[in-house]
Amino acid sequence: MVAIPEMSEADVIVRYLSWAFLIIILSSGWNIIGGYAGQFSLGHSVFYGIGAYVFVMFFHTFKIHWALSILIAGIFSSITSIVIGIPTLRLRGGYFAVGTLALSEVMRVWANNAPEVFKGGVTGVAVTLPEGWSAIYSYYLMLSLTVITIVISYFVKNSTLGLKLRAIRDDEDAADGLGINVLTCKIIALMLSSLIVGLAGATQTTFTAYVSPDSVFGTKRSLEMVLACLLGGLGTIYGPVIGGALFELLARILWGFPHFHLLIYGSIIVILIVFEPRGVIGISDRLKHILRLKRFLKVSSIVGGS
Amino acid sequence: MLEGVNISKFFGGLAALKNVSFSLSKGEIVGLIGPNGAGKTTLFNIITGFTTPSSGTILFKGKKLNGLKPHEICRFGIARTYQIVKPFSNLTVLENVAVGVISKGRNKISLSKAKIEALKILKLVGLENKESLLARNLTLMDKKMLEFARALATEPEVLLLDEVCAGLNPTETHRAIQLINSLRERGITIFWIEHIMRAIMTVADRIIVLHHGEKIAEGSPREIANDARVIDAYLGEKYLLE
Ligand SMILES: Nc1ncnc2c1ncn2[C@@H]1O[C@H](COP(=O)(O)OP(=O)(O)OP(=O)(O)O)[C@@H](O)[C@H]1O
Ligand SMILES: [Mg+2]
């Protein structure tokens, strides 16, 4: 039996912030392939889960240093993405989304039935954290990873790779016709994306101290990344940051309605895709536009009246 | 420079192209005309690797292009525009052209340098004042000019133009023609599909006529205008009288 220590208010805040950072990292990572390149993966929990399980293998089973284990987990996740990406990234639009969704379900079922590979099998595995580990360390890890992720996202967006990805998002054939190796660019984007998500999957294990197939490979995780990204603004640098924070807030509010929340998530996804795929950033752009227009009308009416 | 040997393409039972051969020499402007559904766009799709021919070979400077991907063919030096324009809608005009600049693949170029290059090309087609507009907000004329600019950005030796004048008014058509003529001076070889006879007849050195997937005539604009089969199949009596 593990005694649950009384949590102080500061501890609670640290935990809440850690979760918020996690979702910000995940949606920023997803945004590289889903937002910039427009390849709508619905199976990113695969990379999250691989990150978590590889961390368990190296840290928990092989007793490798936690920092090195996180790094290995991220790299492993990224390498796996090449194997996954080569067949799936040839699929277009909805087929890619469904393909990745199916793949993550296959992973989840496999993990549930293969305890020799995925430690603990269906019941999951409780991870022994290093001596003297505290939630605040996990918090700093998440914070650092958030900063790293935003920096990567910024550099990708402002690089030639970013431009190629956005061109591919708008018209794959036209991009191909202009000399862009579409598949290679998509694979590089997926590798970066899965590196970030894999690192996050490993890092979250240092504060959940528990990994199970359903908790890491579940579709819910995949959908959360997409939703947070849509909330804030698809294909922007800060969209996933704002969206991740908003999402976490929403999740806290909906905490008391365990089944209802999926309905709300689903409705929000549909509404955003139909009306404003650029989320909060898109809405604020529109508001700015309206305000500018109003000011312009006011000025011109004053000028006209005099 | 660019050569097609006995190209055929079947879509199911439909023969879109039947044993079509052609050859372009360096610096030439060759027109490709023919009624709707004659197989003109299909031929361009085959040259640029978007469609695989049922039989026949495409040669570029003696090298076989069959089986290569569109991006590989583009890097060899063949660029194209599309009959139905394909701008990157959510990219700015400048970014659209920068895509062409960076994917040339010769040597790595930074994004900021690529944008400087792109601006030069925009000036060439007269879009420099619209550089920061999103491509989807352009008029049809400007979208066509953007297609031009983007293709030029890849520094092609051969440029395939698919109906760049369609849908343009006479002034705009005049501008497009001026642009095409200026490309000739740069030594770019042009293969040009067009329905607007006045445009193509005045600019092209040579014209190839397709009808139901077959090449029915080839020659100078004057020869083509007087060819009985071409008049019968495509131009009609009206053009003769003009
Ligand atoms: N992907 C395809 N699948 C089936 N049929 C096709 C395909 N592409 C073209 N075709 C058919 O091949 C024939 C030639 O089409 P193509 O687009 O090459 O004509 P075109 O000469 O460019 O005509 P237009 O002047 O109208 O542009 C048409 O009958 C068309 O319907
Ligand atoms: Mg056509």
Coordinates of C-alpha atoms and ligand atoms in Angstrom, one line a residue:
Chain A
M1 CA 0.0 0.0 0.0
V2 CA 1.3 3.4 -0.9
A3 CA 0.3 6.2 1.4
I4 CA -1.0 9.3 -0.4
P5 CA 0.6 12.3 1.3
E6 CA -1.5 15.3 2.0
M7 CA -1.0 17.7 -0.9
S8 CA -0.4 21.3 -0.2
E9 CA -2.0 24.0 -2.4
A10 CA 1.4 24.6 -4.0
D11 CA 1.7 21.0 -4.9
V12 CA -1.7 21.1 -6.5
I13 CA -0.7 24.1 -8.6
V14 CA 2.5 22.4 -9.6
R15 CA 0.6 19.4 -10.7
Y16 CA -2.0 21.4 -12.7
L17 CA 0.7 23.4 -14.4
S18 CA 2.6 20.2 -15.3
W19 CA -0.4 18.8 -17.0
A20 CA -1.0 22.1 -18.8
F21 CA 2.6 22.0 -20.0
L22 CA 2.2 18.4 -21.1
I23 CA -0.8 19.2 -23.3
I24 CA 1.0 22.3 -24.7
I25 CA 4.0 20.2 -25.7
L26 CA 1.8 17.5 -27.2
S27 CA -0.2 19.9 -29.3
S28 CA 2.8 21.9 -30.4
G29 CA 4.5 18.7 -31.4
W30 CA 1.4 17.5 -33.3
N31 CA 1.1 20.9 -34.9
I32 CA 4.3 20.3 -36.9
I33 CA 2.8 17.5 -38.9
G34 CA -0.9 18.2 -38.4
G35 CA -0.8 22.0 -38.6
Y36 CA 2.2 23.1 -40.7
A37 CA 2.1 20.1 -43.1
G38 CA -1.7 19.6 -42.8
Q39 CA -1.4 15.8 -42.3
F40 CA -4.2 15.2 -39.8
S41 CA -2.8 12.4 -37.7
L42 CA -5.4 10.9 -35.3
G43 CA -2.9 8.3 -33.9
H44 CA -0.2 10.4 -32.2
S45 CA -0.8 8.4 -29.0
V46 CA 1.4 5.8 -30.7
F47 CA 4.4 8.1 -30.2
Y48 CA 3.4 9.1 -26.8
G49 CA 3.0 5.5 -25.7
I50 CA 6.2 4.4 -27.3
G51 CA 8.0 7.2 -25.4
A52 CA 6.4 6.1 -22.2
Y53 CA 7.2 2.4 -22.6
V54 CA 10.7 2.9 -23.9
F55 CA 11.3 5.0 -20.8
V56 CA 10.0 2.3 -18.6
M57 CA 12.2 -0.3 -20.3
F58 CA 15.4 1.7 -20.0
F59 CA 14.8 3.5 -16.7
H60 CA 12.7 1.0 -14.8
T61 CA 14.0 -2.3 -16.2
F62 CA 17.6 -1.6 -17.3
K63 CA 18.2 1.0 -14.5
I64 CA 19.6 3.6 -16.9
H65 CA 19.8 7.2 -15.8
W66 CA 16.4 8.9 -16.1
A67 CA 17.7 11.8 -18.3
L68 CA 19.3 9.4 -20.7
S69 CA 16.2 7.2 -20.7
I70 CA 14.0 10.1 -21.7
L71 CA 16.4 11.0 -24.5
I72 CA 16.4 7.4 -25.8
A73 CA 12.7 7.2 -25.6
G74 CA 12.3 10.3 -27.7
I75 CA 14.8 9.1 -30.3
F76 CA 13.2 5.7 -30.4
S77 CA 9.8 7.2 -31.0
S78 CA 11.2 9.4 -33.8
I79 CA 12.8 6.4 -35.5
T80 CA 9.5 4.4 -35.2
S81 CA 7.8 7.3 -37.0
I82 CA 9.9 6.6 -40.1
V83 CA 8.6 3.1 -40.2
I84 CA 5.0 4.3 -39.7
G85 CA 5.3 7.3 -41.9
I86 CA 6.6 5.6 -45.1
P87 CA 3.4 3.7 -45.7
T88 CA 0.9 6.0 -44.1
L89 CA 2.1 9.4 -45.3
R90 CA 1.4 8.3 -48.9
L91 CA -2.3 8.3 -48.0
R92 CA -4.1 11.6 -48.5
G93 CA -6.4 13.6 -46.2
G94 CA -9.0 11.5 -44.5
Y95 CA -7.3 8.2 -45.4
F96 CA -4.2 9.3 -43.5
A97 CA -6.3 10.3 -40.5
V98 CA -8.2 7.0 -40.4
G99 CA -5.0 5.0 -41.1
T100 CA -3.1 6.5 -38.1
L101 CA -6.2 6.2 -35.9
A102 CA -6.4 2.4 -36.8
L103 CA -2.7 2.1 -36.1
S104 CA -2.9 3.5 -32.6
E105 CA -5.7 1.1 -31.8
V106 CA -3.6 -1.8 -33.1
M107 CA -0.8 -0.6 -30.8
R108 CA -3.1 -0.4 -27.8
V109 CA -4.5 -3.9 -28.3
W110 CA -1.1 -5.3 -28.9
A111 CA 0.3 -3.6 -25.8
N112 CA -2.6 -5.1 -23.8
N113 CA -1.8 -8.5 -25.0
A114 CA 2.0 -8.6 -25.0
P115 CA 3.3 -8.2 -21.4
E116 CA 6.7 -9.6 -22.6
V117 CA 7.2 -6.4 -24.7
F118 CA 5.0 -3.9 -22.8
K119 CA 5.9 -4.4 -19.1
G120 CA 2.8 -5.2 -17.0
G121 CA 0.5 -5.9 -20.0
V122 CA -3.1 -4.9 -19.4
T123 CA -2.6 -4.0 -15.8
G124 CA 0.2 -1.6 -16.6
V125 CA 3.3 -0.9 -14.6
A126 CA 4.1 1.2 -11.6
V127 CA 7.4 3.0 -12.1
T128 CA 9.7 3.4 -9.2
L129 CA 11.0 6.9 -9.4
P130 CA 14.6 7.8 -8.4
E131 CA 15.4 8.2 -4.7
G132 CA 14.1 11.6 -3.4
W133 CA 12.2 12.5 -6.7
S134 CA 9.6 15.1 -6.3
A135 CA 6.8 16.5 -8.4
I136 CA 8.6 19.8 -8.7
Y137 CA 11.4 18.1 -10.7
S138 CA 8.8 16.8 -13.2
Y139 CA 7.4 20.3 -13.3
Y140 CA 10.8 21.7 -14.3
L141 CA 11.3 19.0 -16.8
M142 CA 7.9 19.7 -18.4
L143 CA 8.7 23.5 -18.4
S144 CA 12.0 23.0 -20.1
L145 CA 10.5 20.6 -22.7
T146 CA 7.8 23.2 -23.3
V147 CA 10.4 25.9 -24.0
I148 CA 12.4 23.5 -26.3
T149 CA 9.3 22.6 -28.1
I150 CA 8.3 26.2 -28.8
V151 CA 11.8 26.9 -30.0
I152 CA 11.7 23.9 -32.4
S153 CA 8.3 25.0 -33.6
Y154 CA 9.5 28.5 -34.2
F155 CA 12.5 27.4 -36.2
V156 CA 10.5 25.0 -38.3
K157 CA 7.9 27.6 -39.1
N158 CA 10.5 30.1 -40.2
S159 CA 12.7 27.7 -42.2
T160 CA 12.6 26.5 -45.7
L161 CA 11.3 23.2 -44.4
G162 CA 8.3 25.1 -42.8
L163 CA 7.6 26.8 -46.1
K164 CA 7.7 23.5 -47.9
L165 CA 5.4 21.9 -45.4
R166 CA 2.8 24.7 -45.7
A167 CA 3.0 24.4 -49.5
I168 CA 2.3 20.7 -49.2
R169 CA -0.6 21.4 -46.9
D170 CA -2.2 23.7 -49.5
D171 CA -1.6 21.6 -52.6
E172 CA 0.5 18.5 -52.6
D173 CA 0.6 18.1 -56.4
A174 CA 1.6 21.7 -57.0
A175 CA 4.4 21.3 -54.4
D176 CA 5.6 18.1 -56.1
G177 CA 5.5 19.9 -59.5
L178 CA 7.7 22.7 -58.1
G179 CA 10.5 20.3 -57.1
I180 CA 9.5 19.5 -53.5
N181 CA 10.1 15.9 -52.4
V182 CA 6.7 15.7 -50.7
L183 CA 7.2 12.3 -48.9
T184 CA 10.6 13.2 -47.6
C185 CA 9.4 16.5 -46.2
K186 CA 6.4 14.9 -44.5
I187 CA 8.6 12.2 -43.0
I188 CA 11.0 14.8 -41.6
A189 CA 8.0 16.7 -40.1
L190 CA 6.7 13.5 -38.6
M191 CA 10.1 12.6 -37.1
L192 CA 10.3 16.0 -35.4
S193 CA 6.7 15.8 -34.2
S194 CA 7.1 12.2 -32.8
L195 CA 10.4 13.2 -31.2
I196 CA 8.6 15.9 -29.2
V197 CA 5.6 13.7 -28.4
G198 CA 7.8 10.8 -27.5
L199 CA 9.9 12.9 -25.1
A200 CA 6.7 14.1 -23.5
G201 CA 5.4 10.5 -23.1
A202 CA 8.6 9.6 -21.3
T203 CA 8.6 12.8 -19.2
Q204 CA 5.0 12.4 -18.0
T205 CA 6.0 9.0 -16.6
T206 CA 8.1 10.9 -14.0
F207 CA 5.0 12.3 -12.4
T208 CA 2.3 9.7 -13.1
A209 CA 4.8 6.9 -12.0
Y210 CA 2.4 4.6 -13.8
V211 CA 2.0 3.5 -17.5
S212 CA -0.7 1.3 -19.0
P213 CA -1.7 0.6 -22.6
D214 CA -5.0 2.3 -22.3
S215 CA -3.6 5.4 -20.6
V216 CA -0.9 6.0 -23.1
F217 CA -2.0 4.4 -26.4
G218 CA -5.7 5.4 -25.9
T219 CA -7.4 7.5 -28.6
K220 CA -8.3 10.1 -26.1
R221 CA -4.7 11.3 -25.9
S222 CA -4.6 11.6 -29.7
L223 CA -7.8 13.6 -29.8
E224 CA -6.6 15.9 -27.0
M225 CA -3.6 17.0 -29.0
V226 CA -5.7 17.8 -32.1
L227 CA -8.4 19.6 -30.0
A228 CA -5.9 21.7 -28.1
C229 CA -4.3 22.7 -31.4
L230 CA -7.6 23.5 -33.1
L231 CA -8.7 25.6 -30.0
G232 CA -5.6 27.8 -30.2
G233 CA -4.9 27.9 -33.9
L234 CA -3.8 25.3 -36.4
G235 CA -0.4 25.9 -38.0
T236 CA 0.6 28.8 -35.8
I237 CA 3.5 28.9 -33.3
Y238 CA 1.5 30.1 -30.3
G239 CA -1.8 28.5 -31.2
P240 CA -1.0 25.2 -29.5
V241 CA 0.3 27.1 -26.5
I242 CA -2.9 29.1 -26.0
G243 CA -5.0 26.1 -27.0
G244 CA -3.2 23.7 -24.6
A245 CA -3.7 26.1 -21.7
L246 CA -7.4 26.6 -22.7
F247 CA -7.8 22.9 -23.1
E248 CA -6.4 22.1 -19.7
L249 CA -8.8 24.7 -18.2
L250 CA -11.7 23.1 -20.0
A251 CA -10.7 19.7 -18.9
R252 CA -10.6 20.9 -15.2
I253 CA -14.1 22.4 -15.6
L254 CA -15.5 19.2 -17.2
W255 CA -13.8 17.0 -14.6
G256 CA -17.1 16.3 -12.9
F257 CA -18.8 15.1 -16.0
P258 CA -16.8 12.0 -17.0
H259 CA -18.7 10.9 -20.0
F260 CA -20.2 14.2 -21.0
H261 CA -16.7 15.7 -21.8
L262 CA -16.2 13.6 -24.9
L263 CA -19.4 15.0 -26.3
I264 CA -18.2 18.5 -25.6
Y265 CA -14.7 17.8 -27.1
G266 CA -16.3 16.3 -30.2
S267 CA -18.7 19.3 -30.7
I268 CA -15.9 21.8 -30.3
I269 CA -13.8 20.0 -32.9
V270 CA -16.6 20.0 -35.4
I271 CA -17.5 23.7 -34.7
L272 CA -13.9 24.8 -35.0
I273 CA -13.2 22.9 -38.2
V274 CA -16.3 24.3 -39.8
F275 CA -16.2 27.9 -38.7
E276 CA -12.7 28.8 -37.6
P277 CA -9.9 26.2 -38.1
R278 CA -7.5 28.9 -36.8
G279 CA -9.0 28.8 -33.4
V280 CA -8.4 31.6 -30.9
I281 CA -5.7 33.1 -33.1
G282 CA -8.1 33.2 -36.0
I283 CA -10.9 34.7 -34.0
S284 CA -8.5 37.4 -32.6
D285 CA -7.3 38.2 -36.1
R286 CA -10.9 38.7 -37.2
L287 CA -11.7 40.9 -34.2
K288 CA -8.6 43.0 -35.0
H289 CA -9.8 43.3 -38.5
I290 CA -13.3 44.4 -37.4
L291 CA -11.9 46.9 -35.0
R292 CA -9.7 48.4 -37.7
L293 CA -12.6 48.6 -40.0
K294 CA -14.7 50.4 -37.4
R295 CA -12.0 52.9 -36.7
F296 CA -11.7 53.4 -40.4
L297 CA -15.4 54.0 -40.8
K298 CA -15.4 56.4 -37.9
V299 CA -12.5 58.4 -39.3
S300 CA -14.1 58.4 -42.8
S301 CA -17.5 59.6 -41.4
I302 CA -15.8 62.4 -39.5
V303 CA -13.9 63.4 -42.6
G304 CA -17.1 63.0 -44.7
G305 CA -19.2 65.1 -42.2
S306 CA -16.9 68.1 -41.9
Chain B
M1 CA 16.1 19.3 -76.1
L2 CA 12.7 17.8 -75.1
E3 CA 11.4 14.9 -77.1
G4 CA 8.5 12.6 -77.0
V5 CA 8.5 9.3 -78.9
N6 CA 5.3 7.4 -79.7
I7 CA 3.4 8.5 -76.6
S8 CA 0.2 6.7 -76.0
K9 CA -2.2 6.9 -73.0
F10 CA -5.3 5.0 -72.4
F11 CA -7.8 5.8 -69.7
G12 CA -9.7 2.5 -69.5
G13 CA -11.0 2.1 -73.1
L14 CA -10.5 5.8 -73.9
A15 CA -7.4 6.6 -75.9
A16 CA -6.4 10.1 -74.7
L17 CA -3.2 10.0 -76.8
K18 CA -2.3 7.7 -79.7
N19 CA 1.4 7.5 -80.8
V20 CA 2.1 11.1 -80.5
S21 CA 5.7 12.2 -81.1
F22 CA 7.1 15.7 -80.8
S23 CA 10.4 17.5 -80.4
L24 CA 11.4 20.9 -79.1
S25 CA 14.7 22.5 -79.8
K26 CA 16.4 25.0 -77.5
G27 CA 14.8 28.4 -77.4
E28 CA 11.8 27.5 -79.4
I29 CA 8.2 28.4 -78.7
V30 CA 6.0 25.6 -79.8
G31 CA 2.2 25.8 -79.6
L32 CA 0.0 22.9 -78.9
I33 CA -3.6 23.3 -80.0
G34 CA -6.7 21.2 -80.5
P35 CA -10.3 20.9 -79.5
N36 CA -11.4 20.2 -75.9
G37 CA -10.5 16.7 -74.8
A38 CA -7.8 16.3 -77.5
G39 CA -5.3 15.1 -75.0
K40 CA -3.2 18.3 -74.6
T41 CA -3.2 18.5 -70.8
T42 CA -2.6 14.7 -70.7
L43 CA 0.5 15.1 -72.7
F44 CA 1.8 17.8 -70.3
N45 CA 0.9 15.5 -67.3
I46 CA 3.0 12.8 -68.9
I47 CA 6.0 15.0 -69.6
T48 CA 6.0 16.3 -66.0
G49 CA 5.5 12.9 -64.4
F50 CA 2.0 13.3 -63.0
T51 CA 0.7 10.6 -65.4
T52 CA 2.5 7.5 -66.6
P53 CA 2.2 6.9 -70.3
S54 CA 0.8 3.6 -71.5
S55 CA 3.7 3.4 -73.9
G56 CA 6.3 5.7 -75.4
T57 CA 9.3 7.6 -74.0
I58 CA 10.0 11.1 -73.0
L59 CA 13.6 12.3 -73.4
F60 CA 15.1 15.4 -72.0
K61 CA 18.6 16.3 -73.3
G62 CA 18.9 12.6 -74.2
K63 CA 17.9 11.3 -70.8
K64 CA 14.8 9.2 -70.3
L65 CA 12.3 10.8 -67.9
N66 CA 10.0 7.8 -67.7
G67 CA 9.3 6.7 -64.1
L68 CA 10.6 9.8 -62.5
K69 CA 8.5 11.7 -60.0
P70 CA 7.3 15.3 -60.7
H71 CA 9.7 16.8 -58.3
E72 CA 12.6 15.0 -59.9
I73 CA 11.5 16.2 -63.4
C74 CA 11.2 19.8 -62.1
R75 CA 14.7 19.6 -60.8
F76 CA 16.0 18.5 -64.2
G77 CA 14.7 21.8 -65.5
I78 CA 11.1 21.3 -66.7
A79 CA 8.5 23.5 -65.0
R80 CA 4.8 24.0 -65.8
T81 CA 1.7 26.0 -65.1
Y82 CA -1.7 24.4 -64.6
Q83 CA -4.9 24.9 -66.7
I84 CA -6.9 25.0 -63.4
V85 CA -4.7 27.2 -61.3
K86 CA -3.1 25.6 -58.3
P87 CA -1.9 28.4 -56.0
F88 CA -0.9 27.7 -52.4
S89 CA -4.0 29.5 -51.2
N90 CA -2.9 30.3 -47.6
L91 CA 0.6 31.4 -48.5
T92 CA 1.4 34.9 -49.5
V93 CA 2.2 35.7 -53.1
L94 CA 5.8 36.1 -52.1
E95 CA 5.9 32.8 -50.3
N96 CA 4.3 31.0 -53.2
V97 CA 7.2 32.1 -55.4
A98 CA 9.8 31.4 -52.7
V99 CA 8.6 27.8 -52.7
G100 CA 9.8 27.6 -56.3
V101 CA 13.1 29.2 -55.4
I102 CA 14.0 26.9 -52.5
S103 CA 13.1 23.7 -54.2
K104 CA 15.5 24.2 -57.1
G105 CA 17.7 21.8 -55.1
R106 CA 21.0 23.1 -56.5
N107 CA 22.4 24.5 -53.3
K108 CA 20.8 25.2 -50.0
I109 CA 19.4 28.7 -49.8
S110 CA 18.1 30.5 -46.7
L111 CA 14.4 31.5 -46.5
S112 CA 15.3 35.2 -46.4
K113 CA 17.5 34.9 -49.5
A114 CA 14.8 32.9 -51.2
K115 CA 12.3 35.7 -50.6
I116 CA 14.7 38.3 -52.1
E117 CA 15.0 36.1 -55.2
A118 CA 11.2 35.7 -55.2
L119 CA 10.6 39.4 -55.2
K120 CA 12.8 39.8 -58.3
I121 CA 10.6 37.3 -60.1
L122 CA 7.4 39.0 -58.9
K123 CA 8.7 42.2 -60.5
L124 CA 9.1 40.4 -63.8
V125 CA 5.4 39.4 -63.9
G126 CA 4.2 42.6 -62.3
L127 CA 3.0 41.3 -59.0
E128 CA 5.5 43.0 -56.7
N129 CA 2.8 45.3 -55.2
K130 CA 0.8 42.2 -54.1
E131 CA 3.6 40.3 -52.5
S132 CA 2.0 40.2 -49.0
L133 CA -1.5 39.2 -50.2
L134 CA -2.7 35.7 -49.6
A135 CA -2.7 33.9 -52.9
R136 CA -6.4 33.0 -52.6
N137 CA -7.4 36.7 -52.6
L138 CA -5.9 37.3 -56.1
T139 CA -7.9 37.8 -59.3
L140 CA -7.8 35.1 -61.9
M141 CA -5.3 37.1 -64.0
D142 CA -3.0 37.5 -61.0
K143 CA -3.3 33.8 -60.1
K144 CA -2.2 33.0 -63.6
M145 CA 0.7 35.4 -63.3
L146 CA 1.6 33.8 -60.0
E147 CA 1.7 30.3 -61.7
F148 CA 4.1 31.9 -64.2
A149 CA 6.3 33.4 -61.5
R150 CA 6.4 30.2 -59.4
A151 CA 7.4 28.1 -62.4
L152 CA 10.1 30.6 -63.4
A153 CA 11.4 30.6 -59.8
T154 CA 12.6 27.0 -60.4
E155 CA 14.8 28.3 -63.2
P156 CA 13.5 26.0 -65.9
E157 CA 15.1 25.3 -69.2
V158 CA 11.7 24.2 -70.6
L159 CA 8.5 25.8 -69.5
L160 CA 5.1 24.1 -70.2
L161 CA 2.2 26.6 -70.2
D162 CA -1.3 25.2 -70.0
E163 CA -3.8 27.8 -71.2
V164 CA -2.3 30.9 -69.5
C165 CA -4.5 33.2 -71.6
A166 CA -7.8 31.5 -71.0
G167 CA -10.3 33.7 -69.1
L168 CA -8.1 36.8 -69.6
N169 CA -9.4 40.0 -71.3
P170 CA -7.6 41.4 -74.3
T171 CA -5.3 43.8 -72.3
E172 CA -4.4 41.0 -69.9
T173 CA -3.8 38.6 -72.8
H174 CA -1.5 41.2 -74.3
R175 CA 0.5 41.3 -71.1
A176 CA 0.8 37.6 -71.0
I177 CA 2.1 37.5 -74.5
Q178 CA 4.7 40.2 -73.7
L179 CA 5.8 38.1 -70.8
I180 CA 6.2 34.9 -73.0
N181 CA 8.1 36.9 -75.6
S182 CA 10.5 38.2 -72.9
L183 CA 11.1 34.6 -71.8
R184 CA 12.1 33.7 -75.3
E185 CA 14.9 36.3 -75.0
R186 CA 16.1 34.5 -71.9
G187 CA 16.6 31.4 -73.9
I188 CA 13.8 29.4 -72.2
T189 CA 12.2 26.8 -74.4
I190 CA 8.4 27.0 -74.3
F191 CA 5.7 24.4 -75.0
W192 CA 2.4 26.3 -74.9
I193 CA -1.2 25.0 -74.9
E194 CA -3.7 27.7 -75.9
H195 CA -7.2 28.1 -77.4
I196 CA -6.8 31.8 -78.1
M197 CA -5.6 31.6 -81.7
R198 CA -4.6 35.2 -82.1
A199 CA -2.2 34.8 -79.2
I200 CA -0.6 31.6 -80.2
M201 CA -0.4 32.3 -83.9
T202 CA 1.5 35.5 -83.4
V203 CA 4.1 34.2 -80.9
A204 CA 4.7 30.5 -81.7
D205 CA 7.5 29.4 -84.0
R206 CA 5.8 26.1 -84.7
I207 CA 2.5 24.6 -83.9
I208 CA 1.4 21.0 -83.2
V209 CA -2.3 20.1 -83.5
L210 CA -3.9 17.3 -81.6
H211 CA -7.3 15.8 -82.4
H212 CA -8.8 12.9 -80.5
G213 CA -5.4 12.0 -79.2
E214 CA -3.7 12.0 -82.5
K215 CA -1.3 14.5 -84.0
I216 CA -3.0 15.7 -87.2
A217 CA -0.7 18.5 -88.2
E218 CA 2.5 20.2 -87.4
G219 CA 4.1 23.3 -88.9
S220 CA 4.5 27.1 -88.9
P221 CA 1.5 29.1 -87.8
R222 CA 0.8 30.0 -91.4
E223 CA 0.9 26.4 -92.6
I224 CA -1.4 25.4 -89.7
A225 CA -3.9 28.2 -90.5
N226 CA -4.2 26.9 -94.0
D227 CA -4.2 23.2 -93.3
A228 CA -7.5 21.7 -94.4
R229 CA -7.7 19.0 -91.7
V230 CA -7.0 21.5 -89.0
I231 CA -9.6 23.9 -90.3
D232 CA -12.1 21.0 -90.5
A233 CA -11.3 19.6 -87.0
Y234 CA -10.7 22.7 -85.0
L235 CA -10.3 26.2 -86.5
G236 CA -13.4 26.2 -88.6
E237 CA -14.2 28.5 -91.5
K238 CA -14.5 31.6 -89.2
Y239 CA -10.8 31.7 -88.5
L240 CA -9.9 31.6 -92.2
L241 CA -12.0 34.7 -92.9
E242 CA -10.4 36.8 -90.2
Ligands
LIG1 N1 -7.4 11.0 -65.1 C1 -8.2 10.8 -66.1 N2 -9.0 9.7 -66.1 C2 -9.9 9.4 -67.1 N3 -9.9 10.1 -68.2 C3 -9.2 11.2 -68.3 C4 -8.3 11.6 -67.3 N4 -7.6 12.7 -67.6 C5 -8.1 13.1 -68.8 N5 -9.0 12.2 -69.3 C6 -9.7 12.2 -70.6 O1 -8.7 12.2 -71.6 C7 -9.1 13.1 -72.6 C8 -8.1 14.2 -72.9 O2 -8.2 15.1 -71.8 P1 -7.2 16.4 -71.7 O3 -7.5 17.0 -70.4 O4 -5.8 15.9 -72.0 O5 -7.8 17.3 -72.8 P2 -7.3 18.7 -73.3 O6 -6.9 18.6 -74.7 O7 -6.4 19.3 -72.3 O8 -8.7 19.5 -73.3 P3 -9.1 21.0 -72.8 O9 -8.9 21.8 -74.0 O10 -10.5 20.9 -72.5 O11 -8.3 21.3 -71.7 C9 -10.5 13.6 -72.2 O12 -11.5 12.8 -72.9 C10 -10.6 13.4 -70.8 O13 -11.9 13.2 -70.3
MG2 MG -6.4 20.8 -71.0

